[in-house]
Short mmCIF file of C-alpha atoms in Angstrom, two decimals:
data_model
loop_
_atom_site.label_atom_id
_atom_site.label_comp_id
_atom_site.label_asym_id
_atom_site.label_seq_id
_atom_site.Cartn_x
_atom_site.Cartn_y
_atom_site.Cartn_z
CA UNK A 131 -4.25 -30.01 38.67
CA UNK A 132 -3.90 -26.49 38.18
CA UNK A 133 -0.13 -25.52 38.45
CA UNK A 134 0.60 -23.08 41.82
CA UNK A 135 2.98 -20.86 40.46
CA UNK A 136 -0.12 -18.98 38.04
CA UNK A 137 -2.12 -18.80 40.84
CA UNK A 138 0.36 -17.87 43.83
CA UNK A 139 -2.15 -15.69 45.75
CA UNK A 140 -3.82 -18.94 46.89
CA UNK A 141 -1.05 -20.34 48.78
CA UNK A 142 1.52 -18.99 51.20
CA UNK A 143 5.18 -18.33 49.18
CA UNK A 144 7.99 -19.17 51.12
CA UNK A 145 10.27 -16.44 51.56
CA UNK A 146 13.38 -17.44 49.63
CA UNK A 147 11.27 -18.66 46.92
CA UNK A 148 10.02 -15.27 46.95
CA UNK A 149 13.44 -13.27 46.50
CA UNK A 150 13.95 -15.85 43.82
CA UNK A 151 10.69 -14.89 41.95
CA UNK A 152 10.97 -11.37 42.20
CA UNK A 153 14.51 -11.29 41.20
CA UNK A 154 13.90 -13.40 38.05
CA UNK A 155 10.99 -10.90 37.15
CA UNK A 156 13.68 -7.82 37.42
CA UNK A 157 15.51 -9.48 35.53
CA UNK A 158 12.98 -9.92 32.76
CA UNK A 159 11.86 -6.56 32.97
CA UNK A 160 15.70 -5.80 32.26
CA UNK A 161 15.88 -8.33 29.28
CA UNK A 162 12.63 -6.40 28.13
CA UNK A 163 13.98 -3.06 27.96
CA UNK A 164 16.97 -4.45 26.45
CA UNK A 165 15.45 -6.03 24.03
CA UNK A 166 13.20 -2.94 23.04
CA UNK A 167 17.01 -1.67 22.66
CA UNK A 168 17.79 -4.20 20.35
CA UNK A 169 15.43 -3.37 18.11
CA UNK A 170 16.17 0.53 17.48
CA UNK A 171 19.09 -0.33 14.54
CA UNK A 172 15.93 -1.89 12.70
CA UNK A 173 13.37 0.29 13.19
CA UNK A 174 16.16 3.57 12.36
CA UNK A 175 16.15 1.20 8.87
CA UNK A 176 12.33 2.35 8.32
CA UNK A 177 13.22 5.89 7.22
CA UNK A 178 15.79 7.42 5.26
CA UNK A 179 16.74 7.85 1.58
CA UNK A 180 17.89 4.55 0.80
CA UNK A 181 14.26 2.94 2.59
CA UNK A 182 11.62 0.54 0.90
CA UNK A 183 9.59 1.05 4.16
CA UNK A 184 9.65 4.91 3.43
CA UNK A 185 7.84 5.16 -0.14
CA UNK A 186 8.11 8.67 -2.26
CA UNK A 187 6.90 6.13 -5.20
CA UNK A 188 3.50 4.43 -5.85
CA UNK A 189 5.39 1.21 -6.69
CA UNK A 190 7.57 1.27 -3.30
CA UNK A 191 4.69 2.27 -1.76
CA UNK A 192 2.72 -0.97 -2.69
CA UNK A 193 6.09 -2.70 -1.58
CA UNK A 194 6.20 -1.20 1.90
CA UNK A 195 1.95 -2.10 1.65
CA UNK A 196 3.20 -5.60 1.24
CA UNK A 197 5.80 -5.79 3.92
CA UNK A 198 3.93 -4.23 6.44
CA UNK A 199 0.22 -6.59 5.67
CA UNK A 200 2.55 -9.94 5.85
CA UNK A 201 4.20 -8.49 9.22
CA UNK A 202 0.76 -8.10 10.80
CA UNK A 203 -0.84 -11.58 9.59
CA UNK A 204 3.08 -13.05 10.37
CA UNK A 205 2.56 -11.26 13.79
CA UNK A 206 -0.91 -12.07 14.19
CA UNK A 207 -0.23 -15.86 13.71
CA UNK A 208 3.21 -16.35 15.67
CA UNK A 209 1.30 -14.66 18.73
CA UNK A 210 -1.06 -17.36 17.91
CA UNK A 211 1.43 -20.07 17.71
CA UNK A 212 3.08 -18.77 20.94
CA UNK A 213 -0.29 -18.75 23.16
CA UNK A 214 -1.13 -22.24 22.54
CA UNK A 215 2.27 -23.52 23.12
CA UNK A 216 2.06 -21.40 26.44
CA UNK A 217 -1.70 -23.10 26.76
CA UNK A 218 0.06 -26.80 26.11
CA UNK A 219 3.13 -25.85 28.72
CA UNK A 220 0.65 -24.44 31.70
CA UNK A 221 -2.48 -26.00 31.62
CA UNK A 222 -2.16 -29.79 32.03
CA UNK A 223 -6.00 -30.68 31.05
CA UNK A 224 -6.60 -33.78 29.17
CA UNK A 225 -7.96 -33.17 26.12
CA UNK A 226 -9.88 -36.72 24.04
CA UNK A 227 -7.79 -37.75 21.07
CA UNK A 228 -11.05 -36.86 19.03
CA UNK A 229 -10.34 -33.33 20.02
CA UNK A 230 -6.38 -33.40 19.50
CA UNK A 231 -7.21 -34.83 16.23
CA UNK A 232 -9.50 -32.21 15.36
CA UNK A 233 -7.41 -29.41 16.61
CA UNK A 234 -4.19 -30.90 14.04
CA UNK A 235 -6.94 -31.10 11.09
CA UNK A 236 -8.14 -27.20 11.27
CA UNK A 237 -5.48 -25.98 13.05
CA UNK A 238 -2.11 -27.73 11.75
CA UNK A 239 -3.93 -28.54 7.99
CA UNK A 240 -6.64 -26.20 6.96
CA UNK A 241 -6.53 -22.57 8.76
CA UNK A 242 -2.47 -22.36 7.08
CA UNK A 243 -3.67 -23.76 3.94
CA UNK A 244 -6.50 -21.14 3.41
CA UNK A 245 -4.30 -18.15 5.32
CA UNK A 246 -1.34 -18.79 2.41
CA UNK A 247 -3.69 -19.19 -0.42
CA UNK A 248 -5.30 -15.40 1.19
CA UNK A 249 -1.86 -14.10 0.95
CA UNK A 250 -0.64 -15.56 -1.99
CA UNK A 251 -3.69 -13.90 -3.89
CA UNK A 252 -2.81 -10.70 -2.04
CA UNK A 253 0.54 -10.57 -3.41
CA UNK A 254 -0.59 -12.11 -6.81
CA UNK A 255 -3.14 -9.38 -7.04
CA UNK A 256 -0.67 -6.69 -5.81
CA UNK A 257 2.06 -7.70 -8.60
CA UNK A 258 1.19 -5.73 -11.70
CA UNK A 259 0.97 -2.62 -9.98
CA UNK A 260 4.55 -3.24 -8.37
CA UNK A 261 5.51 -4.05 -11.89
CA UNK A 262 3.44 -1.95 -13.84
CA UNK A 263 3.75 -1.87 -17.68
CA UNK A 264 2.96 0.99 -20.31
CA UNK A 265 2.02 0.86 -23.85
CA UNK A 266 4.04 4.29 -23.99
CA UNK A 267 7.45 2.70 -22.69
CA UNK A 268 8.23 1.42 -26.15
CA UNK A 269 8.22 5.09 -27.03
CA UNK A 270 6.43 8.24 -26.17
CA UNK A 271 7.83 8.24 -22.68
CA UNK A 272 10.81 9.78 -21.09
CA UNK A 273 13.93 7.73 -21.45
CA UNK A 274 17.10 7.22 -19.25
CA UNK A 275 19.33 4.59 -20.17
CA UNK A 276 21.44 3.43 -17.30
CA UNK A 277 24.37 1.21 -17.72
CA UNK A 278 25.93 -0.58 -14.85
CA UNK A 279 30.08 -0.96 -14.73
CA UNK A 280 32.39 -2.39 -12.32
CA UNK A 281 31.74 -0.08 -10.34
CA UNK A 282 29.60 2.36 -11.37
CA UNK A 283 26.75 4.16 -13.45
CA UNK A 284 26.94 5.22 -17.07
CA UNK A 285 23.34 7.07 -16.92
CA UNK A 286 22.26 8.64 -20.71
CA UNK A 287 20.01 10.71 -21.51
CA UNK A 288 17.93 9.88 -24.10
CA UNK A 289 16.03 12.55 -26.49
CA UNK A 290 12.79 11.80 -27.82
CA UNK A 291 14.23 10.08 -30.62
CA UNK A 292 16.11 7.57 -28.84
CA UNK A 293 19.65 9.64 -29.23
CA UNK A 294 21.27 10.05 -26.43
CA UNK A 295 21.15 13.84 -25.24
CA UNK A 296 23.85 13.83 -22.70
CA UNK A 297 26.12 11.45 -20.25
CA UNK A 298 26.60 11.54 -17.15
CA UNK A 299 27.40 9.29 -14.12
CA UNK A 300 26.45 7.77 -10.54
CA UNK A 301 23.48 9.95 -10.21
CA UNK A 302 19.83 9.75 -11.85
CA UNK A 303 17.70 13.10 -11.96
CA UNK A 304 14.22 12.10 -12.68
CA UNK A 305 11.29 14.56 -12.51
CA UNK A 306 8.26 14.06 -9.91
CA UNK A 307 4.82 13.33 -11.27
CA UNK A 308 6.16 11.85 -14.37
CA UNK A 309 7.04 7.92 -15.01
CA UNK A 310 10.29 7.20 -16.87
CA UNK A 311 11.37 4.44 -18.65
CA UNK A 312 15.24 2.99 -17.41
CA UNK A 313 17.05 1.01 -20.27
CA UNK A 314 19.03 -1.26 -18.11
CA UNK A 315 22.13 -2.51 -19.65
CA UNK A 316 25.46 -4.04 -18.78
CA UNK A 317 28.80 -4.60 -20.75
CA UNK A 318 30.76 -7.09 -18.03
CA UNK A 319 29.05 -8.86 -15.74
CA UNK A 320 25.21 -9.17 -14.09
CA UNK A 321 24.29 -5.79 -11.91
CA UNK A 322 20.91 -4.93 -10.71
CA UNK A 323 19.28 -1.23 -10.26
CA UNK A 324 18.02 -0.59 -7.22
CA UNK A 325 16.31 2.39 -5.77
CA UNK A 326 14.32 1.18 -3.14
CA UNK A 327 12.52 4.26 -2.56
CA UNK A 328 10.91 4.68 -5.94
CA UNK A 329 10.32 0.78 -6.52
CA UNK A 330 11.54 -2.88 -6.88
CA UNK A 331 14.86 -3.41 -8.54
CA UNK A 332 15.90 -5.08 -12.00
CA UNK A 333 18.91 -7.15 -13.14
CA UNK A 334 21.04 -5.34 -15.55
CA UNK A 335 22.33 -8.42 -17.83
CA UNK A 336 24.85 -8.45 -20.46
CA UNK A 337 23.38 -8.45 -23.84
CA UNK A 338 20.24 -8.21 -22.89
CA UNK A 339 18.05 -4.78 -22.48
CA UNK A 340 15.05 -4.90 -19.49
CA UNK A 341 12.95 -1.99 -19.01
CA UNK A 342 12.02 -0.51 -15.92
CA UNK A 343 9.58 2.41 -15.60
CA UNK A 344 9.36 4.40 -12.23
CA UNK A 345 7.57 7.33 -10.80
CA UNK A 346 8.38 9.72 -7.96
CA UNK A 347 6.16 11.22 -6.46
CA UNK A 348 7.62 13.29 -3.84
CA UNK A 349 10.81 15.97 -4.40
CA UNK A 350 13.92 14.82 -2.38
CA UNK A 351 17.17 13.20 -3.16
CA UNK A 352 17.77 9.41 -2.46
CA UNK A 353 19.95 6.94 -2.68
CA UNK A 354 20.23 3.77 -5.32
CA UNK A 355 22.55 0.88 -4.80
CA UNK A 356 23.69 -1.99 -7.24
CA UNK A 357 21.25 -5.37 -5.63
CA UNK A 358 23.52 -7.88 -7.21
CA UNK A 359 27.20 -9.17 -6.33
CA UNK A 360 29.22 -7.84 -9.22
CA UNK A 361 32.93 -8.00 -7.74
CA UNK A 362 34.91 -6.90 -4.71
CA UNK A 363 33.61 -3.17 -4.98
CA UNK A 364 30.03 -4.23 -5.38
CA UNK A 365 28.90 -2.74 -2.04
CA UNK A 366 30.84 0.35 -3.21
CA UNK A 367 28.72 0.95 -6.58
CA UNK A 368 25.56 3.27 -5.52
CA UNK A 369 24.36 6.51 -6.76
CA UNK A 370 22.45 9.64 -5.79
CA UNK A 371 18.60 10.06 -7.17
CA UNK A 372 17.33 13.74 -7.24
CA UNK A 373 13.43 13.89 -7.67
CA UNK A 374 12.85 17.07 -9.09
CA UNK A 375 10.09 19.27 -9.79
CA UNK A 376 9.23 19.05 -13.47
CA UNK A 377 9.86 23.13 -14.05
CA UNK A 378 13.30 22.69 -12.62
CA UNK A 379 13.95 19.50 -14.04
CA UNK A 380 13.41 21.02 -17.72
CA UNK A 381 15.69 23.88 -16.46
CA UNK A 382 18.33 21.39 -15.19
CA UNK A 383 18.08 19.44 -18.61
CA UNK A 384 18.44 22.61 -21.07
CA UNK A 385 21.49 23.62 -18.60
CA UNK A 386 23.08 20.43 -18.96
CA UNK A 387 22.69 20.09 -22.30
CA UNK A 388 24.82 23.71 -23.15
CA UNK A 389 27.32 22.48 -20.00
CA UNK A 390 30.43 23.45 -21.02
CA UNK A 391 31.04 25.25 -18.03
CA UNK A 392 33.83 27.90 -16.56
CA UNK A 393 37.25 25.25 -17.14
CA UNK A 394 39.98 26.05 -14.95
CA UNK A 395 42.96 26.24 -17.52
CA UNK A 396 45.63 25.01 -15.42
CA UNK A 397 43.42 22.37 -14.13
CA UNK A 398 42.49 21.55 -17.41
CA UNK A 399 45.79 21.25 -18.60
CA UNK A 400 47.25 19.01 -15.76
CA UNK A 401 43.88 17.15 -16.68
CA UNK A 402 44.95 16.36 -20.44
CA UNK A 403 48.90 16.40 -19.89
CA UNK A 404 47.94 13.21 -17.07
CA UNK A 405 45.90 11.23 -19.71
CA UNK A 406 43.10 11.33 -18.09
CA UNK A 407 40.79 12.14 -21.48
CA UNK A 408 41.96 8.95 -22.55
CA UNK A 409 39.05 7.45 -20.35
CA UNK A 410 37.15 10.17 -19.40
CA UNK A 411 35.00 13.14 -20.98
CA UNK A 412 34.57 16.70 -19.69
CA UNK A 413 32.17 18.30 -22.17
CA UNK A 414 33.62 21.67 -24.19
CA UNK A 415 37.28 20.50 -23.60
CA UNK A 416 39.66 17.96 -25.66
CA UNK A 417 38.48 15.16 -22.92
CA UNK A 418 36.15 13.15 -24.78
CA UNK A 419 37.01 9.46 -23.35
CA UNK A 420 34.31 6.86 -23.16
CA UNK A 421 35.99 3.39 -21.10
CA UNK A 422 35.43 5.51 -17.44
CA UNK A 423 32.47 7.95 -16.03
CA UNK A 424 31.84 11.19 -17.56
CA UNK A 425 32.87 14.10 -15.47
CA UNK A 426 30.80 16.95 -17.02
CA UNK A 427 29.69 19.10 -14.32
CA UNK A 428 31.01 16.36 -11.67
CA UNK A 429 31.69 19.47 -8.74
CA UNK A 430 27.76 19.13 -8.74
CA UNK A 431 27.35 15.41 -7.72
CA UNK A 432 26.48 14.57 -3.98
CA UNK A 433 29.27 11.99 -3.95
CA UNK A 434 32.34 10.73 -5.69
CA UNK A 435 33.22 7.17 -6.87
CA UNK A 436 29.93 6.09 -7.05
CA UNK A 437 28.60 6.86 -3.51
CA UNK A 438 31.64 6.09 -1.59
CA UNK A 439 33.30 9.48 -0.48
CA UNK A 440 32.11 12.86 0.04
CA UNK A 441 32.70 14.75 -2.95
CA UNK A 442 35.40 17.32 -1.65
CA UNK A 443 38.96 17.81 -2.54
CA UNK A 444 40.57 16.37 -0.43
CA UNK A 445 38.64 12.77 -1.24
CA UNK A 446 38.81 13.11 -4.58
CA UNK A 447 43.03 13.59 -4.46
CA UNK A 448 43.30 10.54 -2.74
CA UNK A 449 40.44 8.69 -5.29
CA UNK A 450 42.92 10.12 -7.93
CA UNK A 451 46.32 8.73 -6.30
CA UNK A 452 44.90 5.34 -5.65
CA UNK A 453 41.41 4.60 -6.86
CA UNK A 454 42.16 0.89 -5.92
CA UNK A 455 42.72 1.99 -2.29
CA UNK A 456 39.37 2.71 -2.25
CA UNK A 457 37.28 0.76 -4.51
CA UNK A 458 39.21 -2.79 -4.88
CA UNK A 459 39.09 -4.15 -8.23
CA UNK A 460 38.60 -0.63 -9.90
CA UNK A 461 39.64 -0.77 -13.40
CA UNK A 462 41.12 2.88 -13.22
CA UNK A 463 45.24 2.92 -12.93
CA UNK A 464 46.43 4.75 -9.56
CA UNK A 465 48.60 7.98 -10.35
CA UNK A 466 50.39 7.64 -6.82
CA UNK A 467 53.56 8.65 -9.46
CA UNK A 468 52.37 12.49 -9.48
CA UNK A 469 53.35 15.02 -7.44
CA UNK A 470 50.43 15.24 -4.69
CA UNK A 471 50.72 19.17 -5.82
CA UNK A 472 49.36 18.18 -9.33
CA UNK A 473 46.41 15.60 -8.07
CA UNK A 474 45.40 18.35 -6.36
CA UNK A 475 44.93 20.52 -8.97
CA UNK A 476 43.71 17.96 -10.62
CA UNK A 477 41.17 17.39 -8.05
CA UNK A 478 40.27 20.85 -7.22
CA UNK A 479 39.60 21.30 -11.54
CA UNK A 480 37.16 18.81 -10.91
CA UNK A 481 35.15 19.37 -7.99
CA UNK A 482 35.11 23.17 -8.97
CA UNK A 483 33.11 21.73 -12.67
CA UNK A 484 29.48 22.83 -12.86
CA UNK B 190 -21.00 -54.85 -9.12
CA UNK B 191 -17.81 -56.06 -9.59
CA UNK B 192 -15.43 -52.54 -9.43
CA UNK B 193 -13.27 -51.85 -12.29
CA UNK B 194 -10.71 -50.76 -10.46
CA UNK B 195 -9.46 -53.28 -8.11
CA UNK B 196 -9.64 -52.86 -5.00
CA UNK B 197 -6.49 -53.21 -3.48
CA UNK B 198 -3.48 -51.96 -5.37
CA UNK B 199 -0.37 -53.71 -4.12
CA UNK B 200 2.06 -51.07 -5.84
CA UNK B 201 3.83 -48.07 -4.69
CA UNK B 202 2.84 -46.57 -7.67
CA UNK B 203 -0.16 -45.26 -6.56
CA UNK B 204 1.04 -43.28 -4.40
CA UNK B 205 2.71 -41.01 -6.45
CA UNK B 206 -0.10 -40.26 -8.69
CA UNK B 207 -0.81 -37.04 -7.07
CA UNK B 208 2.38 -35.65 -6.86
CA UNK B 209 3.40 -36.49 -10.49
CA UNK B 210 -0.07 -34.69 -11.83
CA UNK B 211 1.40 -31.84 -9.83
CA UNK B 212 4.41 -32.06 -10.86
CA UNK B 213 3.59 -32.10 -14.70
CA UNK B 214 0.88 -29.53 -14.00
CA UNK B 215 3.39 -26.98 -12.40
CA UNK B 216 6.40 -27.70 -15.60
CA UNK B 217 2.76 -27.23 -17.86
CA UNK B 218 2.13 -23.74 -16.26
CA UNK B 219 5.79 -22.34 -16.19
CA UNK B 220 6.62 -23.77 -19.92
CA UNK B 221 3.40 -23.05 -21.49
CA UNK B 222 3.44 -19.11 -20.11
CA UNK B 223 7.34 -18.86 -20.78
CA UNK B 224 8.01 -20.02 -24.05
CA UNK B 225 4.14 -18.03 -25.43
CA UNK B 226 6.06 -14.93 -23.53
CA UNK B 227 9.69 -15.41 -25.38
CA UNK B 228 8.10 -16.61 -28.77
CA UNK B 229 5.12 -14.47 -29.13
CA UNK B 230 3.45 -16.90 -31.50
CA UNK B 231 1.10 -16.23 -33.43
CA UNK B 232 -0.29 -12.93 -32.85
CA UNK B 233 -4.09 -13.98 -32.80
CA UNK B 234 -3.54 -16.16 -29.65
CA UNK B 235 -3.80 -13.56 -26.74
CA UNK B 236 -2.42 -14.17 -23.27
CA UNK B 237 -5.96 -14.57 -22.10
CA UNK B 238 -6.34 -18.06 -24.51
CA UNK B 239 -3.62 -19.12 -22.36
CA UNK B 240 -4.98 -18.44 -19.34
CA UNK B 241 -7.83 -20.33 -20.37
CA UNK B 242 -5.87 -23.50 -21.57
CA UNK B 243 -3.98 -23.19 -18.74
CA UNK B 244 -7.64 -22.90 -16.77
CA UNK B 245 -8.67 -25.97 -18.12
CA UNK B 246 -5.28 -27.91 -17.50
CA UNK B 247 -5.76 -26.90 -14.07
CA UNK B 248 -9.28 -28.31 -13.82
CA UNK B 249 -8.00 -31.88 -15.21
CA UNK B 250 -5.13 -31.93 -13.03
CA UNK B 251 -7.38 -31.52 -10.34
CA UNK B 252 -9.98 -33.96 -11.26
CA UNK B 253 -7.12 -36.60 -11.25
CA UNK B 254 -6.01 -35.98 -8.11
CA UNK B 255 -9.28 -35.95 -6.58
CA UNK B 256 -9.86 -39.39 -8.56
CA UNK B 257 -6.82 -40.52 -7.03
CA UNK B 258 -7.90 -39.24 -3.68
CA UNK B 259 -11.27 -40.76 -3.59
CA UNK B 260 -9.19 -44.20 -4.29
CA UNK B 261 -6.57 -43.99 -1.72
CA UNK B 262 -9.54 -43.25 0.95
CA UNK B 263 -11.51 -46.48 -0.31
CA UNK B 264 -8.20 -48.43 0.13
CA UNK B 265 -8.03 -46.62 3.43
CA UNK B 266 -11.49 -48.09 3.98
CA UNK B 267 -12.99 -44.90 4.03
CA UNK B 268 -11.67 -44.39 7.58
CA UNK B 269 -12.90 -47.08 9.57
CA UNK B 270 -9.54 -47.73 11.22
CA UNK B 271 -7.43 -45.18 12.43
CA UNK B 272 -3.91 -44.66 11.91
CA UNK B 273 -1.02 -45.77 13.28
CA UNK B 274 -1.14 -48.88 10.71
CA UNK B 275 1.92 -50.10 12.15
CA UNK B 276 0.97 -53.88 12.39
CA UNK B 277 3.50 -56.15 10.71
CA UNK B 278 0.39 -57.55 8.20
CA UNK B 279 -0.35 -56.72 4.59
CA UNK B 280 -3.63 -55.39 5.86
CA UNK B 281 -1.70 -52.81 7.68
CA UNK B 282 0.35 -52.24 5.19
CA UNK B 283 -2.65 -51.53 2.85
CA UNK B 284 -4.03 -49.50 5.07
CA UNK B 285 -1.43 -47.09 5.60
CA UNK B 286 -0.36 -46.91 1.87
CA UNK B 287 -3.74 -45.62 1.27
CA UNK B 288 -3.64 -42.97 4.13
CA UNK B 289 -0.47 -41.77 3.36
CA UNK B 290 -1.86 -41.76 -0.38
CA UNK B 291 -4.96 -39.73 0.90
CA UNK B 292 -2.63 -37.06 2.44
CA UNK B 293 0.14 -36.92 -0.67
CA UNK B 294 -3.17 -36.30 -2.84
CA UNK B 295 -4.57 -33.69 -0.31
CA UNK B 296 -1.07 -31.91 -0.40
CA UNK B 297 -1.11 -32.14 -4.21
CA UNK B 298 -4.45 -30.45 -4.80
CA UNK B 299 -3.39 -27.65 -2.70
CA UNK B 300 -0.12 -27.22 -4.51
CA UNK B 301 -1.56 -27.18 -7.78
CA UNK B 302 -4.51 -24.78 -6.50
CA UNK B 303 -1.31 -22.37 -5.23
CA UNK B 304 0.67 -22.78 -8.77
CA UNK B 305 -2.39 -21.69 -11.10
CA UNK B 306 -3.59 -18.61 -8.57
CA UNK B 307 -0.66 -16.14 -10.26
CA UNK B 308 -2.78 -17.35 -13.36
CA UNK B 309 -5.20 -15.10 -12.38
CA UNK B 310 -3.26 -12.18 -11.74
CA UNK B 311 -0.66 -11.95 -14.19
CA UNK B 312 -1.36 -8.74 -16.36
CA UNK B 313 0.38 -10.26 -19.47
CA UNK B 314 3.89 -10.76 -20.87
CA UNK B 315 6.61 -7.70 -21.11
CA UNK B 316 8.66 -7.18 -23.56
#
């Protein structure tokens, strides 16, 4: 017997039942729109610089390929799923055993089996170009070497020979239209480079050296992140990628290089008198410490501490008075001793370096 | 023609055939490609020889389980009674060791099917 409620047209409603039924279907149109609601924070995720769903890389792109071919056969299949329970609920018609039993054998056994094995060659097939690997990344190619500390980036630049060119830290210029080969390394514990625009990410482990080659292929600056729990500031440990074009990247590299840069002398001063060479490096000054992040040219960097505040004075002063404040478990001492005067200098010296 | 195999095993053994060939054929696959990756021995064995060991290991593994197959459904009685076997007899109890024998080994082929696909795909090893 075919159930009434489907089919109301056929048979007088009663009135109350009526109110009831259009009531509960206001109310689902309500729990629609709500719903469609619900969904915005995830579909805002699809863009943006830190995105694997918005590829400037051929790699990421394959990813977001990936992600967006099992959505369709995952949508494809649940809407499946979801009609025949609705078909099972609704329609009480008595189907022989022969038939059930069928329906389990193709249905339950045979159409997942073959629909995984499709997908798992998909994804099999797509792997070495998510992954790729060149002859040329042993040498020949364009090295960075990027270290990962608690918490944050010790990115060299490596010469053709393998020597490092310069330091620098928390952000990664590489130049569009050309693949580059990251060193990963770590001294402490296990991190893992991330930038999910450009491609997949890959565990920086101690005492060990993995190799990652990327290629942008669109100019823009994005965000990487640290994909591995490393300590209390892990979430706190990103860095800033500029994609550049290859003219200005050559520029930016022959610049950086020479950087010695216009020093503030009384900056400078309050700089060395504080002890802060004794970890840190400005290049063309005294400051050549290696334990924290070189500051060469730091006024130039999107961020400061590794992504976490907007690189401006007055963020950088209160980094300087209380790093721990801001980045639990940093290994860098606060200075909450000095006069705020003088960590203001101090910060002002270094968001004015170029 | 008296059958060489017997016809009824009364073990429980049998019905882990399948999933131990799978078993040993999935630790064959992930040892065999990982320690050739980490030793790099020697340098005339490409990655491709080990595909095609590994090929070959895959066939076997697959002829077993469809040997073991082929002998759970005869102990089934090649279908001629349908499950349930939930009778208290031994005949029952024959019965449904070799269905549930039958499915293990269907399960089993699939599995190993799914474990040697990345075979196929894997470019080779990176340093």
């Amino acid at each position: 017997m075919d159930d009434d409620r489907l089919t109301g047209a056929c048979r007088p409603i009663r009135s109350e039942e009526r109110i009831v039924r259009q009531g509960s279907d206001r109310n689902g149109r309500t729990k629609a729109v709500a719903s469609l609601f619900l969904l915005c924070p995830f579909l805002v995720s699809c863009s943006g610089i830190q995105s694997a769903l918005d590829p400037a890389g051929r790699e990421a792109a394959d990813v977001a390929t990936l992600f967006f071919t099992m959505l369709l056969g995952g949508a494809i299949i649940w809407a499946g799923v979801v009609g025949l329970l609705f078909y099972a609920a609704r329609k009480r018609r008595v189907h022989s055993e022969k038939n059930a039993g069928r329906l389990i054998l193709w249905g339950g056994a045979v159409f997942p089996s073959v629909v995984l094995l499709a997908l798992l060659s998909y994804a099999a097939w797509l792997m070495p170009n998510v992954r790729p690997w060149f002859q040329g990344a042993d040498g020949g190619m364009r090295r960075i070497e990027v270290t990962g500390e608690q918490f944050w980036w010790r990115v060299r630049y490596l010469d053709a020979g393998g020597a490092v060119a310069f330091e620098t830290a928390n952000e990664v210029r590489v130049p569009v239209g050309e693949r580059v080969v990251f060193s990963l390394k770590s001294p402490d514990v296990i991190h893992s480079f991330w930038i999910p625009v450009l491609g997949g990410k890959m565990d920086m482990i101690p005492g060990r050296e993995n190799r990652l080659t990327l290629q942008a292929e669109k100019p823009g600056t994005y965000r990487g992140v640290c994909a591995e729990f490393c300590g209390t500031s892990h979430a706190l440990m990103a860095f800033t990628v500029h994609a550049m074009q290859p003219q200005d990247y050559e520029a930016w590299l022959l610049a950086r290089r020479a950087s010695s840069g216009v020093q503030d002398a009384e900056g400078l001063a309050l700089f060395l008198k504080h002890g802060c060479a004794a970890c840190h490096t400005v290049a063309g000054t005294e400051a050549q410490g290696k334990i924290g992040p070189d500051l060469t040219a730091f006024g130039e960097r999107g961020s400061a501490g590794a992504g976490t505040l907007a690189n401006e004075v007055e963020h950088v002063a209160r980094f300087l008075r209380d790093p721990g404040r801001i980045k639990p478990g940093a290994k860098m001492p606060h200075f909450t001793m000095l006069p705020e005067a003088e960590t203001d200098r101090i910060a002002a010296y270094l968001t004015g370096l170029k | 023609m008296k059958s060489f195999i017997p016809r009824e095993v009364e073990t429980l053994w049998t019905l882990f055939t399948a999933p131990v060939v799978w078993a040993l054929h999935f630790a064959a696959c992930y040892a065999t490609v990982a320690v050739f990756c980490a030793k790099r021995l020697p340098a005339s064995f490409s990655f491709d020889s080990v595909r095609i060991v590994l090929f070959v290991v895959t066939l076997m593994a697959l002829g077993v389980i469809v040997f073991a197959a082929w002998l759970a459904w005869r102990q089934w009685g090649f279908g001629d009674d349908d499950p349930p076997h939930n009778e208290p007899t031994r005949d029952s109890r024959l019965l449904f060791q070799g269905f549930a024998t039958l499915l293990l080994s269907g399960l089993s082929f699939l599995a190993v099917v799914y474990a040697a696909v990345p075979l196929m795909f894997i470019a080779e090893c990176q340093p």
